[in-house]
Amino acid sequence: MLLHPQGVLLMKKSVLIAAALMLPIVHACETGPSQRVLTTGAAGAILGAGAGMMAGGDDRRNAAIGAAVGAVAGASVGVYMDRQEEKLRQQTAGTGIEIERQGDQIALTMPSGISFQQGSATIQPSFFQTLNQVAATLNEYPSTAVDIRGHASSEGARDFNQRLSQQRADAVRGYLVNQGVQSVRMSAIGMGIDYPVADNSTEAGRSQNRRVEIILTPVTQ
């Protein structure tokens, strides 16, 4: 992962701040067993937050994820994502969801035809079980950031499609939250019509462009 020089500076500052905060924690460990248990947890949260700041994407969110559930050690990232990918492929086989591995990221693509009625942001009940399985895997592998992106075809007004893509991304995020996936891990954004994967001049192409993507990125140390 390439880091901007400012990013390196911020990381160094984060490490220094974490180290400074840990000094009183170490001192407090001498005061007794009850304080020792409490301060050990606090130290873990600080180290987790520092690790999260080193991950790609939204630094604040990654810091929150790192503090809440911890980060994946660099040498273990590949294996961690391999296992998550394998589980997702098993659970979504035959559902219409496409899974693609991109380096250490996993991309799930859900065509709108199996997840939403045309022009609607209400998830179809027939898709609930599939999302339940996705949520179960996300809960099993909590050290990943989850970016949900809604996409639309060019059919209809641009503003309508922008709103619809955002509403669909929000609907998937809300459903996953209700299934126990921590909200701090997830972002939802509507991409509108600007990122087609097929030709919008045909119905088959427009159908492919109406989709929701879930991008999973490891939060690393």
Short mmCIF file of C-alpha atoms in Angstrom, two decimals:
data_model
loop_
_atom_site.label_atom_id
_atom_site.label_comp_id
_atom_site.label_asym_id
_atom_site.label_seq_id
_atom_site.Cartn_x
_atom_site.Cartn_y
_atom_site.Cartn_z
CA MET A 1 0.00 0.00 0.00
CA LEU A 2 1.42 3.40 -0.99
CA LEU A 3 1.08 6.16 1.57
CA HIS A 4 1.05 9.90 0.96
CA PRO A 5 3.81 11.68 2.93
CA GLN A 6 1.14 13.40 5.02
CA GLY A 7 -0.33 9.98 5.77
CA VAL A 8 3.04 8.80 7.08
CA LEU A 9 3.26 11.89 9.28
CA LEU A 10 -0.24 11.29 10.64
CA MET A 11 0.61 7.67 11.36
CA LYS A 12 3.75 8.72 13.25
CA LYS A 13 1.72 11.21 15.26
CA SER A 14 -0.87 8.53 16.03
CA VAL A 15 1.82 6.16 17.29
CA LEU A 16 3.36 8.90 19.47
CA ILE A 17 -0.03 9.82 20.90
CA ALA A 18 -0.80 6.18 21.61
CA ALA A 19 2.56 5.76 23.33
CA ALA A 20 1.98 8.86 25.45
CA LEU A 21 -1.47 7.68 26.46
CA MET A 22 -0.11 4.29 27.43
CA LEU A 23 2.35 5.73 29.99
CA PRO A 24 -0.31 6.46 32.62
CA ILE A 25 -1.92 3.14 31.79
CA VAL A 26 1.29 1.24 32.58
CA HIS A 27 1.67 3.24 35.79
CA ALA A 28 -1.92 2.50 36.77
CA CYS A 29 -1.24 -1.22 36.49
CA GLU A 30 0.71 -0.97 39.74
CA THR A 31 -2.34 0.11 41.75
CA GLY A 32 -4.14 -3.22 42.04
CA PRO A 33 -5.83 -6.14 40.28
CA SER A 34 -9.09 -4.34 39.42
CA GLN A 35 -7.27 -1.42 37.81
CA ARG A 36 -4.97 -3.85 36.01
CA VAL A 37 -7.90 -5.50 34.24
CA LEU A 38 -9.42 -2.16 33.27
CA THR A 39 -6.22 -0.59 32.00
CA THR A 40 -5.26 -3.64 29.95
CA GLY A 41 -8.50 -3.22 28.02
CA ALA A 42 -7.81 0.48 27.53
CA ALA A 43 -4.34 -0.26 26.20
CA GLY A 44 -5.79 -2.76 23.75
CA ALA A 45 -8.27 -0.18 22.49
CA ILE A 46 -5.53 2.39 21.92
CA LEU A 47 -3.32 -0.08 20.07
CA GLY A 48 -6.29 -1.24 18.01
CA ALA A 49 -7.10 2.34 17.06
CA GLY A 50 -3.49 2.97 16.07
CA ALA A 51 -3.53 -0.11 13.86
CA GLY A 52 -6.75 1.03 12.24
CA MET A 53 -5.18 4.36 11.29
CA MET A 54 -2.67 2.47 9.16
CA ALA A 55 -5.32 0.79 6.99
CA GLY A 56 -6.46 2.14 3.65
CA GLY A 57 -9.68 4.07 3.11
CA ASP A 58 -11.43 6.11 5.80
CA ASP A 59 -8.84 6.50 8.58
CA ARG A 60 -11.37 7.46 11.26
CA ARG A 61 -13.60 4.51 10.49
CA ASN A 62 -10.67 2.10 10.35
CA ALA A 63 -9.44 3.44 13.68
CA ALA A 64 -12.89 2.82 15.15
CA ILE A 65 -12.95 -0.71 13.74
CA GLY A 66 -9.45 -1.37 15.05
CA ALA A 67 -10.46 -0.13 18.50
CA ALA A 68 -13.68 -2.16 18.54
CA VAL A 69 -12.58 -5.52 17.16
CA GLY A 70 -8.85 -5.29 16.42
CA ALA A 71 -6.90 -5.34 13.18
CA VAL A 72 -5.33 -8.14 11.16
CA ALA A 73 -1.55 -8.55 11.36
CA GLY A 74 0.08 -7.87 8.00
CA ALA A 75 1.40 -11.40 7.50
CA SER A 76 -2.04 -12.88 8.18
CA VAL A 77 -4.11 -10.67 5.89
CA GLY A 78 -4.00 -12.97 2.87
CA VAL A 79 -5.11 -16.03 4.83
CA TYR A 80 -7.81 -14.03 6.63
CA MET A 81 -9.30 -12.81 3.36
CA ASP A 82 -8.88 -16.23 1.69
CA ARG A 83 -11.02 -17.83 4.39
CA GLN A 84 -13.61 -15.08 4.21
CA GLU A 85 -13.79 -15.39 0.42
CA GLU A 86 -14.20 -19.16 0.61
CA LYS A 87 -17.01 -18.85 3.15
CA LEU A 88 -18.81 -16.22 1.08
CA ARG A 89 -18.56 -18.31 -2.08
CA GLN A 90 -20.01 -21.31 -0.27
CA GLN A 91 -22.89 -19.35 1.23
CA THR A 92 -23.85 -17.44 -1.92
CA ALA A 93 -23.45 -20.24 -4.49
CA GLY A 94 -26.40 -20.28 -6.86
CA THR A 95 -27.88 -17.01 -5.54
CA GLY A 96 -26.84 -14.77 -8.43
CA ILE A 97 -24.25 -12.86 -6.39
CA GLU A 98 -20.91 -12.51 -8.15
CA ILE A 99 -17.71 -12.56 -6.08
CA GLU A 100 -14.40 -11.21 -7.31
CA ARG A 101 -11.08 -11.09 -5.50
CA GLN A 102 -9.03 -7.94 -6.08
CA GLY A 103 -5.75 -8.26 -4.20
CA ASP A 104 -6.67 -8.23 -0.52
CA GLN A 105 -10.16 -6.94 -1.27
CA ILE A 106 -13.30 -8.96 -1.95
CA ALA A 107 -16.05 -7.51 -4.14
CA LEU A 108 -19.60 -8.87 -4.05
CA THR A 109 -21.96 -7.75 -6.82
CA MET A 110 -25.71 -8.12 -6.32
CA PRO A 111 -27.75 -7.52 -9.49
CA SER A 112 -30.85 -5.44 -8.77
CA GLY A 113 -32.99 -8.04 -10.51
CA ILE A 114 -32.54 -10.45 -7.61
CA SER A 115 -32.42 -7.90 -4.80
CA PHE A 116 -34.86 -5.07 -5.67
CA GLN A 117 -37.95 -4.48 -7.76
CA GLN A 118 -37.33 -2.08 -10.64
CA GLY A 119 -37.47 1.52 -9.45
CA SER A 120 -37.69 0.46 -5.79
CA ALA A 121 -35.29 0.60 -2.84
CA THR A 122 -37.17 -2.07 -0.89
CA ILE A 123 -35.22 -5.32 -0.63
CA GLN A 124 -37.17 -8.27 -1.99
CA PRO A 125 -38.09 -10.81 0.72
CA SER A 126 -36.71 -13.60 -1.47
CA PHE A 127 -33.27 -12.02 -1.02
CA PHE A 128 -33.37 -11.91 2.79
CA GLN A 129 -31.84 -15.35 3.30
CA THR A 130 -28.91 -14.53 1.02
CA LEU A 131 -28.22 -11.30 2.90
CA ASN A 132 -28.51 -13.20 6.18
CA GLN A 133 -25.73 -15.51 5.02
CA VAL A 134 -23.56 -12.58 3.94
CA ALA A 135 -24.15 -10.92 7.32
CA ALA A 136 -23.18 -14.11 9.16
CA THR A 137 -19.84 -14.19 7.35
CA LEU A 138 -19.22 -10.49 7.99
CA ASN A 139 -19.84 -11.10 11.68
CA GLU A 140 -17.45 -14.05 11.65
CA TYR A 141 -14.71 -11.90 10.09
CA PRO A 142 -15.12 -8.53 11.83
CA SER A 143 -11.74 -6.99 10.95
CA THR A 144 -12.93 -5.80 7.55
CA ALA A 145 -14.33 -2.47 6.43
CA VAL A 146 -17.53 -2.81 4.40
CA ASP A 147 -18.22 -0.30 1.61
CA ILE A 148 -21.67 -0.60 0.02
CA ARG A 149 -22.13 1.08 -3.36
CA GLY A 150 -25.41 1.47 -5.19
CA HIS A 151 -25.39 1.79 -8.99
CA ALA A 152 -28.11 2.61 -11.53
CA SER A 153 -28.60 2.39 -15.27
CA SER A 154 -28.94 5.52 -17.39
CA GLU A 155 -32.65 4.92 -17.95
CA GLY A 156 -34.70 7.74 -16.44
CA ALA A 157 -33.67 11.05 -14.89
CA ARG A 158 -30.15 11.36 -13.51
CA ASP A 159 -31.34 12.84 -10.19
CA PHE A 160 -33.83 10.01 -9.69
CA ASN A 161 -31.18 7.38 -10.38
CA GLN A 162 -28.74 9.07 -8.01
CA ARG A 163 -31.30 9.03 -5.20
CA LEU A 164 -32.32 5.45 -5.97
CA SER A 165 -28.73 4.20 -5.92
CA GLN A 166 -28.17 5.87 -2.54
CA GLN A 167 -31.42 4.50 -1.13
CA ARG A 168 -30.52 0.97 -2.22
CA ALA A 169 -27.07 1.20 -0.66
CA ASP A 170 -28.66 2.52 2.54
CA ALA A 171 -31.22 -0.31 2.49
CA VAL A 172 -28.51 -2.98 2.31
CA ARG A 173 -26.50 -1.29 5.05
CA GLY A 174 -29.56 -1.04 7.27
CA TYR A 175 -30.42 -4.69 6.73
CA LEU A 176 -26.89 -5.80 7.62
CA VAL A 177 -26.95 -3.64 10.76
CA ASN A 178 -30.18 -5.37 11.79
CA GLN A 179 -28.37 -8.69 11.35
CA GLY A 180 -25.70 -7.65 13.84
CA VAL A 181 -22.98 -6.21 11.59
CA GLN A 182 -21.43 -3.26 13.43
CA SER A 183 -22.48 0.01 11.84
CA VAL A 184 -19.03 1.54 12.40
CA ARG A 185 -17.61 -0.91 9.85
CA MET A 186 -19.89 0.16 7.02
CA SER A 187 -20.35 3.03 4.61
CA ALA A 188 -23.09 3.38 1.99
CA ILE A 189 -22.85 5.58 -1.08
CA GLY A 190 -24.94 6.02 -4.21
CA MET A 191 -22.83 6.09 -7.36
CA GLY A 192 -25.73 6.93 -9.68
CA ILE A 193 -25.21 6.21 -13.37
CA ASP A 194 -21.53 7.14 -13.56
CA TYR A 195 -19.89 3.71 -13.28
CA PRO A 196 -21.55 1.36 -15.77
CA VAL A 197 -20.16 -2.13 -16.32
CA ALA A 198 -22.17 -2.76 -19.50
CA ASP A 199 -23.73 -0.96 -22.46
CA ASN A 200 -26.65 1.22 -21.37
CA SER A 201 -28.09 1.17 -24.89
CA THR A 202 -29.44 -2.37 -24.41
CA GLU A 203 -31.82 -3.73 -21.78
CA ALA A 204 -29.37 -6.51 -20.95
CA GLY A 205 -26.66 -3.93 -20.34
CA ARG A 206 -28.91 -1.69 -18.26
CA SER A 207 -29.88 -4.69 -16.16
CA GLN A 208 -26.20 -5.34 -15.38
CA ASN A 209 -25.65 -1.72 -14.45
CA ARG A 210 -28.45 -1.77 -11.87
CA ARG A 211 -26.56 -3.35 -9.00
CA VAL A 212 -25.28 -3.05 -5.45
CA GLU A 213 -21.64 -3.82 -4.70
CA ILE A 214 -20.17 -4.70 -1.32
CA ILE A 215 -16.42 -4.11 -1.11
CA LEU A 216 -14.60 -5.77 1.79
CA THR A 217 -11.22 -4.38 2.80
CA PRO A 218 -9.10 -5.74 5.67
CA VAL A 219 -8.23 -3.39 8.51
CA THR A 220 -4.53 -4.10 8.97
CA GLN A 221 -1.81 -3.37 11.46
#
